[in-house]
mmCIF file of C-alpha atoms in Angstrom:
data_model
loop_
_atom_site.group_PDB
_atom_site.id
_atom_site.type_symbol
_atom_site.label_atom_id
_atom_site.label_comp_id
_atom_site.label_asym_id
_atom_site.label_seq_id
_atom_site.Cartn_x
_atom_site.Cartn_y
_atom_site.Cartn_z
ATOM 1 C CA UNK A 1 0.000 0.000 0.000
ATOM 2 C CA UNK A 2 2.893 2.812 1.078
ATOM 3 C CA UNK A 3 4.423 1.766 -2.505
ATOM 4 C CA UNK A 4 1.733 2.235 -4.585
ATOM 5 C CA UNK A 5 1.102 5.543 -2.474
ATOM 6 C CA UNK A 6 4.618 6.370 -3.505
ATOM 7 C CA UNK A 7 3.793 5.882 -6.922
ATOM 8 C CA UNK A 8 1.056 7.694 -7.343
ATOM 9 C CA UNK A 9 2.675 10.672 -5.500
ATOM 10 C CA UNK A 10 5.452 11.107 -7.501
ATOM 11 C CA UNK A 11 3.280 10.695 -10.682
ATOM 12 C CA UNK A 12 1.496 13.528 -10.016
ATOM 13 C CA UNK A 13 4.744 15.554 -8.900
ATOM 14 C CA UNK A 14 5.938 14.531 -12.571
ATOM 15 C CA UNK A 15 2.498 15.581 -14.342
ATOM 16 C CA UNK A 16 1.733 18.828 -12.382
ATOM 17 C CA UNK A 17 5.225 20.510 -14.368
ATOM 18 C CA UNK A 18 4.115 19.335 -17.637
ATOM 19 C CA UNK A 19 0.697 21.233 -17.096
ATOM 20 C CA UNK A 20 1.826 24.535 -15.680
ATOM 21 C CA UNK A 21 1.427 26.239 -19.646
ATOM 22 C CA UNK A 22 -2.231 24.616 -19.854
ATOM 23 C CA UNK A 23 -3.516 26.202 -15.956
ATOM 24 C CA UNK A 24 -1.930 29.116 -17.737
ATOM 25 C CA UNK A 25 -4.238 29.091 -20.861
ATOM 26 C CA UNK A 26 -7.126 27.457 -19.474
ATOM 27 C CA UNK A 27 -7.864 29.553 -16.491
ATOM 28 C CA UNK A 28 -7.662 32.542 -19.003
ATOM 29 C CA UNK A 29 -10.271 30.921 -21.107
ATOM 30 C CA UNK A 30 -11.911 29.757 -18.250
ATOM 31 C CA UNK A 31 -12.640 32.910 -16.671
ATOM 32 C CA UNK A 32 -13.820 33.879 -20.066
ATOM 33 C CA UNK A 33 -16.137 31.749 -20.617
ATOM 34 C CA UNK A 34 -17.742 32.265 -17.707
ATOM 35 C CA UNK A 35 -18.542 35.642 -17.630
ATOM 36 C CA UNK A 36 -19.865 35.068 -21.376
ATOM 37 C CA UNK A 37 -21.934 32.874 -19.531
ATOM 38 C CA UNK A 38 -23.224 35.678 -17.472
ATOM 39 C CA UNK A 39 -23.653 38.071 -19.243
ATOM 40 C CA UNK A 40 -25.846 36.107 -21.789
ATOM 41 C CA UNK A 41 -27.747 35.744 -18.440
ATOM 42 C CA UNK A 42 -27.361 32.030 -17.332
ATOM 43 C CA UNK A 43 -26.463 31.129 -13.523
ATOM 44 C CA UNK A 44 -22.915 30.546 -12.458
ATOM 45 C CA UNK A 45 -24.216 26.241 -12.213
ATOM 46 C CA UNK A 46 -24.216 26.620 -15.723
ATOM 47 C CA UNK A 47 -20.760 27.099 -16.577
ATOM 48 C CA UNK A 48 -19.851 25.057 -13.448
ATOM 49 C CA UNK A 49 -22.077 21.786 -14.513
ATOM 50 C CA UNK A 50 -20.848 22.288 -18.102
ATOM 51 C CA UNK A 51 -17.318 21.897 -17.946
ATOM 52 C CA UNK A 52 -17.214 19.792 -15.320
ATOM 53 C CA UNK A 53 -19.568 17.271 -17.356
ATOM 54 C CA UNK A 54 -18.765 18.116 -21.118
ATOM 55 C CA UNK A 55 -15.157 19.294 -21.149
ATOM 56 C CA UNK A 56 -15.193 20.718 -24.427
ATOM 57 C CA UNK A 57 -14.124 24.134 -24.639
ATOM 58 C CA UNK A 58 -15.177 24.992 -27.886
ATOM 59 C CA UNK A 59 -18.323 22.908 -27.776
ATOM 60 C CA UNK A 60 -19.298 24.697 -24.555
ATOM 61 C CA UNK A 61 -18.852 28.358 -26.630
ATOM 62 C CA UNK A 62 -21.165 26.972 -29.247
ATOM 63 C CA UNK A 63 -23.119 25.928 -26.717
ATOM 64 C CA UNK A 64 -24.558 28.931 -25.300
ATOM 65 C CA UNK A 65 -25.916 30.077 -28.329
ATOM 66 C CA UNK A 66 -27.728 26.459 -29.061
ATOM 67 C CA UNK A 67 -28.714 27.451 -25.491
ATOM 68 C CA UNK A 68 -30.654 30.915 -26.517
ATOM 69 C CA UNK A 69 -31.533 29.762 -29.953
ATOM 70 C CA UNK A 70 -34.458 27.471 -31.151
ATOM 71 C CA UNK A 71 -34.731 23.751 -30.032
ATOM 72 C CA UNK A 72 -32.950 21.725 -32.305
ATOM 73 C CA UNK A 73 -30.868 18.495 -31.323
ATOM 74 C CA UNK A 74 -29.851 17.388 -34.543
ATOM 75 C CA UNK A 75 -28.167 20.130 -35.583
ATOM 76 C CA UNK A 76 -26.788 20.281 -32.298
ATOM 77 C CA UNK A 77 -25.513 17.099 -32.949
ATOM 78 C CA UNK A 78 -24.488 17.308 -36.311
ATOM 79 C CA UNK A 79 -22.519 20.623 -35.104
ATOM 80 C CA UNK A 80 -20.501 18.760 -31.765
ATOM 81 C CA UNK A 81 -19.863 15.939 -34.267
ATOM 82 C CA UNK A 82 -18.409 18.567 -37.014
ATOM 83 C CA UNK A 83 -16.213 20.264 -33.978
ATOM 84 C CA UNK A 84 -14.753 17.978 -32.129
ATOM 85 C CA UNK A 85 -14.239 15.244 -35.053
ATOM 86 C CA UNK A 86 -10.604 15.471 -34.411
ATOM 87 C CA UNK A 87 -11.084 13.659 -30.987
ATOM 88 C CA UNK A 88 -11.425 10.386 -33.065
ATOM 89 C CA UNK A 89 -7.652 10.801 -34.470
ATOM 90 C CA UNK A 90 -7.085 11.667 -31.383
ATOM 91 C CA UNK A 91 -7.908 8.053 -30.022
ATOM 92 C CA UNK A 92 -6.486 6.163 -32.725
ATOM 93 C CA UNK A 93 -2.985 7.788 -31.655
ATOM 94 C CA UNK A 94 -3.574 6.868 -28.155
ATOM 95 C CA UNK A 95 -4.714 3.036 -28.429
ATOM 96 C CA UNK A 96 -1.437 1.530 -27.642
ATOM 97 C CA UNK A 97 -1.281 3.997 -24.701
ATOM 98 C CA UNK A 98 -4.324 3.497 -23.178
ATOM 99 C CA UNK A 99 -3.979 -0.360 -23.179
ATOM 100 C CA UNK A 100 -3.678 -2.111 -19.795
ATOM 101 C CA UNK A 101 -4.415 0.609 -17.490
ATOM 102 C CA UNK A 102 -6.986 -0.343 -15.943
ATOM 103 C CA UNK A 103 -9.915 1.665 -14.198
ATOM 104 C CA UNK A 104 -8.025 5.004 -15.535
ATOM 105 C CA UNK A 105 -8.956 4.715 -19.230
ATOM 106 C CA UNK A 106 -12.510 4.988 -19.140
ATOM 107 C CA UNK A 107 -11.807 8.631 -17.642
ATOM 108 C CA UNK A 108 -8.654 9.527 -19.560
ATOM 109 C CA UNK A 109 -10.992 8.851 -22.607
ATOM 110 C CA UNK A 110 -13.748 11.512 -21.860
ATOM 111 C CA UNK A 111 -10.998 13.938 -20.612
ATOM 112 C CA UNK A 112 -9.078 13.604 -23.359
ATOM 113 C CA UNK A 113 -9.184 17.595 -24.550
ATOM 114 C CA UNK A 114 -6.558 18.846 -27.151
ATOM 115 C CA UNK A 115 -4.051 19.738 -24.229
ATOM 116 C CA UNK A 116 -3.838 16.307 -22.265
ATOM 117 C CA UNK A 117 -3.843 14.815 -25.756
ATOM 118 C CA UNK A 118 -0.605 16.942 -26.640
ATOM 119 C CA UNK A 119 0.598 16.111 -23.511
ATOM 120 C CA UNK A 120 0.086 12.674 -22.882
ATOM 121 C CA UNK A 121 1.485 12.095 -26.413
ATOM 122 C CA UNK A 122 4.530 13.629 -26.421
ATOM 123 C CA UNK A 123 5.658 13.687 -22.859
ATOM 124 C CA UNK A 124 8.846 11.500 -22.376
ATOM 125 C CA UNK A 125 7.830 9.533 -19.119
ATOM 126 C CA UNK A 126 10.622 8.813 -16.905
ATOM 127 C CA UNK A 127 11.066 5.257 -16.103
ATOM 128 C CA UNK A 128 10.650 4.968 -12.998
ATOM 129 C CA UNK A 129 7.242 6.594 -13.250
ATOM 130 C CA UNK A 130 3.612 4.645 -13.376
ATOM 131 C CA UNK A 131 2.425 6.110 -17.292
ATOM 132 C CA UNK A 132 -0.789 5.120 -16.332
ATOM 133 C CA UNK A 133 -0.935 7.689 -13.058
ATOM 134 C CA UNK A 134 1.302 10.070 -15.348
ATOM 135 C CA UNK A 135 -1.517 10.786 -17.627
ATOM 136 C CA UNK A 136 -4.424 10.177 -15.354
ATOM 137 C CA UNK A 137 -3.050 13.232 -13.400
ATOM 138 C CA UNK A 138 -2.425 15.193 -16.356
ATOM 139 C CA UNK A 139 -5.940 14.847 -17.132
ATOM 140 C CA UNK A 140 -7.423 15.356 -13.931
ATOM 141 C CA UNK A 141 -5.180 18.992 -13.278
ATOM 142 C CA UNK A 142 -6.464 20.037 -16.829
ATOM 143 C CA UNK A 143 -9.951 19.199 -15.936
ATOM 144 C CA UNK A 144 -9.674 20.891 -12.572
ATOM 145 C CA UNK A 145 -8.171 23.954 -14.107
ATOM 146 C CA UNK A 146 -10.797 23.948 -16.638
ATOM 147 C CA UNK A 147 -13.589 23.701 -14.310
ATOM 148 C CA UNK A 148 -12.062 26.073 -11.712
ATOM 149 C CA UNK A 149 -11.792 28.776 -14.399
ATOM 150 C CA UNK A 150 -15.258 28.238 -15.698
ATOM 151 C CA UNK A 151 -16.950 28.054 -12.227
ATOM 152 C CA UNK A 152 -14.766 31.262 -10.841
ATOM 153 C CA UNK A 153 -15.666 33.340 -14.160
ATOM 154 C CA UNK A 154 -19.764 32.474 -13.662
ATOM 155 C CA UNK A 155 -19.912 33.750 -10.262
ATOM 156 C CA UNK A 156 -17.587 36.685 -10.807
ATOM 157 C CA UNK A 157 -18.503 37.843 -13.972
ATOM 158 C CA UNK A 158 -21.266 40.145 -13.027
ATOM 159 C CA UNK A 159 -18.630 42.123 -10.917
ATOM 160 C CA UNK A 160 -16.336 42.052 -13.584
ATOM 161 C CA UNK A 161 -16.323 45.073 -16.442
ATOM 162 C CA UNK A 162 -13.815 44.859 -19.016
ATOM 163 C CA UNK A 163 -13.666 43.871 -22.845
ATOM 164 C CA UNK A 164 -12.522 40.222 -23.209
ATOM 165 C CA UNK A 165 -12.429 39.934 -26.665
ATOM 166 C CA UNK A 166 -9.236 38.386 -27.629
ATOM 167 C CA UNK A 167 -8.704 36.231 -24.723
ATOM 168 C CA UNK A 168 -9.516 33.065 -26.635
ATOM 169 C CA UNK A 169 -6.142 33.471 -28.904
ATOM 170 C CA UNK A 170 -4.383 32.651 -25.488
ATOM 171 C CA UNK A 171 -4.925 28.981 -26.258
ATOM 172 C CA UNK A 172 -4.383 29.376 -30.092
ATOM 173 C CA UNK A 173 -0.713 30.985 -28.762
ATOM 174 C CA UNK A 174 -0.232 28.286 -27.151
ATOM 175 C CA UNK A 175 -0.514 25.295 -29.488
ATOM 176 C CA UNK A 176 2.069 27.292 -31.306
ATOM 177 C CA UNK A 177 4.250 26.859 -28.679
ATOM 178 C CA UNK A 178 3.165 22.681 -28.403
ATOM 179 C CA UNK A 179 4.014 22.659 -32.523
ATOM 180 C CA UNK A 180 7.149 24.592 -32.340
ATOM 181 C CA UNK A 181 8.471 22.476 -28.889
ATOM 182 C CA UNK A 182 7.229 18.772 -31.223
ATOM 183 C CA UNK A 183 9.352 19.978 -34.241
ATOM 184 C CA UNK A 184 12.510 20.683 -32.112
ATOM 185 C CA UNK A 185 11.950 17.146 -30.778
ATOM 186 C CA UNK A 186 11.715 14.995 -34.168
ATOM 187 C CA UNK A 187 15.167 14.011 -36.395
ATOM 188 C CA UNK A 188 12.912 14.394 -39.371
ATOM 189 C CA UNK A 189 10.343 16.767 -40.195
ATOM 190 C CA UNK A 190 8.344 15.019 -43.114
ATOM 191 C CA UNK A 191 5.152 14.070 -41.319
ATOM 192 C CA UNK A 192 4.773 18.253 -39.521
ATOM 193 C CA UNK A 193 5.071 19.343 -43.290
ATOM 194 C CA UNK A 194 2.863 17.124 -44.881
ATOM 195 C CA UNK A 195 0.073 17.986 -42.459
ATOM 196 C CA UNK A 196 1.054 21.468 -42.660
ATOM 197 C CA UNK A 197 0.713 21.549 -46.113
ATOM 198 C CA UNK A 198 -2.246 19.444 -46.750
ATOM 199 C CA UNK A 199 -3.781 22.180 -43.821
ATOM 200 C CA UNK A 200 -3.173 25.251 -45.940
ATOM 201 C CA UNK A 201 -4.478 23.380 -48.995
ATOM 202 C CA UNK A 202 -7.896 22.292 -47.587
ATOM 203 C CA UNK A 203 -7.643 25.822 -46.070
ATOM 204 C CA UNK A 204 -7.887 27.200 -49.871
ATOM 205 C CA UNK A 205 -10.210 24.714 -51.238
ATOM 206 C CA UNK A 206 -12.780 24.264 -48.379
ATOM 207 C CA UNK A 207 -12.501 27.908 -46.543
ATOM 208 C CA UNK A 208 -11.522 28.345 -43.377
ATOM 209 C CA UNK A 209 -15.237 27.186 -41.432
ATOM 210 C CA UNK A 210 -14.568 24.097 -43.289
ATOM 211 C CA UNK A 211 -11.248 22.665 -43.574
ATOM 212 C CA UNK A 212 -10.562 20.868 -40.529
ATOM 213 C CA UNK A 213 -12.553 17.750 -41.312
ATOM 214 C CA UNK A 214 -11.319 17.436 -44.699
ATOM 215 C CA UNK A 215 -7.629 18.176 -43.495
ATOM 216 C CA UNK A 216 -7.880 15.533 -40.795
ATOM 217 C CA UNK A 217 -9.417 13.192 -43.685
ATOM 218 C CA UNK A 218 -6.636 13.532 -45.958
ATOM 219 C CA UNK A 219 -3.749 13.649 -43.281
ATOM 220 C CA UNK A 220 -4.959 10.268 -41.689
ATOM 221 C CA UNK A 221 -4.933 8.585 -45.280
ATOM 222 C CA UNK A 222 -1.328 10.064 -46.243
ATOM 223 C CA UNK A 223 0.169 9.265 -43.044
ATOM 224 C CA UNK A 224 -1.665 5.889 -43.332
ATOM 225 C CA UNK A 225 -0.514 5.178 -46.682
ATOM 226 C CA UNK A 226 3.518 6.593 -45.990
ATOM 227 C CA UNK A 227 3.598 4.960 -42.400
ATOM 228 C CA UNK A 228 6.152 2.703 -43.572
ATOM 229 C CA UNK A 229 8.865 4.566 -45.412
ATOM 230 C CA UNK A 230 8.261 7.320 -42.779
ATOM 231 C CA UNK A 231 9.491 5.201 -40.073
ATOM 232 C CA UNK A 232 12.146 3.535 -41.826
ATOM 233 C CA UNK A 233 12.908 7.437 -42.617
ATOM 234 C CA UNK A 234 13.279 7.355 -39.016
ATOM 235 C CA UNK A 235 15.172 4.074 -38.430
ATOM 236 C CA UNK A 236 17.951 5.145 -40.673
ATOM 237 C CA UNK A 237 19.088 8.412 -38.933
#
């Protein structure tokens, strides 16, 4: 029992560093969200319920105006699908990671936001570390931080007066960052361009409301169909 106590301690003392950018960013969008919340004139349990139960920043934006606007649940639907359709290449990347751990995956699966994914992904896990606990607790902190944020901006907001637009590119800033730090990491740089490139193209073709479904589409099939000579790419060096 003191050893697995161990464990899980100094999981979380490993996680907690790697999330210090996200609190960052998501308290900031948090907060934001929020007051948006309250000022379109919706209790603070809104915004507290919500991301604690849906964990979808974007989806919760979106959702306040499905919210105020005329019943409609399939195009609610149809919309969540459309906006958070990268979650699904999200799991494929993450099946060999999730595999034997237990009770943890069903709740690393629903937490799995863009962050913890980035995270979770790329972090190099020391050894002696359980991965399992590692990315349970980078979940968990992101959630928390999340929630927090959301909770704090719907019962502050209506003391708050100040212009927030802008806030959101925080988080856009900040995947910047997450890109820049995964291309310093890699020995080759093949797979970054090609989904780069196939980005700006869709960008062109489908317009920039509709080119992340298409992009993700056409980047899953390339990588797919390259996997092979892209990681004997990566043998050889």
């Amino acid at each position: 029992m003191k050893g697995n106590t161990h464990a899980v301690r100094k999981a979380l003392q490993c996680a907690f560093p790697h999330t210090i950018p996200i609190f960052a960013g998501f308290w900031f969008l948090g907060l934001t969200y929020g007051i948006y919340m309250n000022i379109s004139g919706f209790s603070f349990w809104y915004p507290c319920l919500m991301s604690l139960t849906i964990f979808a920043g974007s989806i919760e934006f979106v959702a306040v105006n499905m919210l105020l606007g005329v019943f409609n649940p399939l195009q609610s639907l149809l919309l969540t699908l459309m906006i958070n359709a990268r979650h699904l290449f999200y799991g494929i990347s993450m099946l060999d990671k999730y595999r034997n751990i237990g009770w943890k995956k069903p709740y690393l699966i629903f937490g799995m936001c863009d962050e913890s994914f980035s995270i979770n992904y790329t972090a190099k896990i020391p050894e002696d570390v359980d991965p399992g606990w590692f990315m349970f607790f980078v979940t968990l902190l992101n959630h928390l931080y999340w929630f927090s944020g959301a909770t704090l901006g719907g019962i502050f907001g209506s003391l708050i007066h100040f212009n927030t637009e802008g806030l959101d590119f925080v988080m856009t800033a900040m995947f910047v960052v997450i890109f820049m730090e995964q291309w310093l990491k890699e020995k080759q740089h093949t797979s970054s361009c090609i989904g780069l490139g196939i980005s700006l193209l869709c960008l062109v073709i489908f317009g920039p409301d509709s080119f992340i479904i298409p992009a993700m589409i056409a980047i899953l099939f390339l990588l797919t169909f390259l996997r092979r000579p892209l990681e004997k790419g990566a043998t050889d060096q």
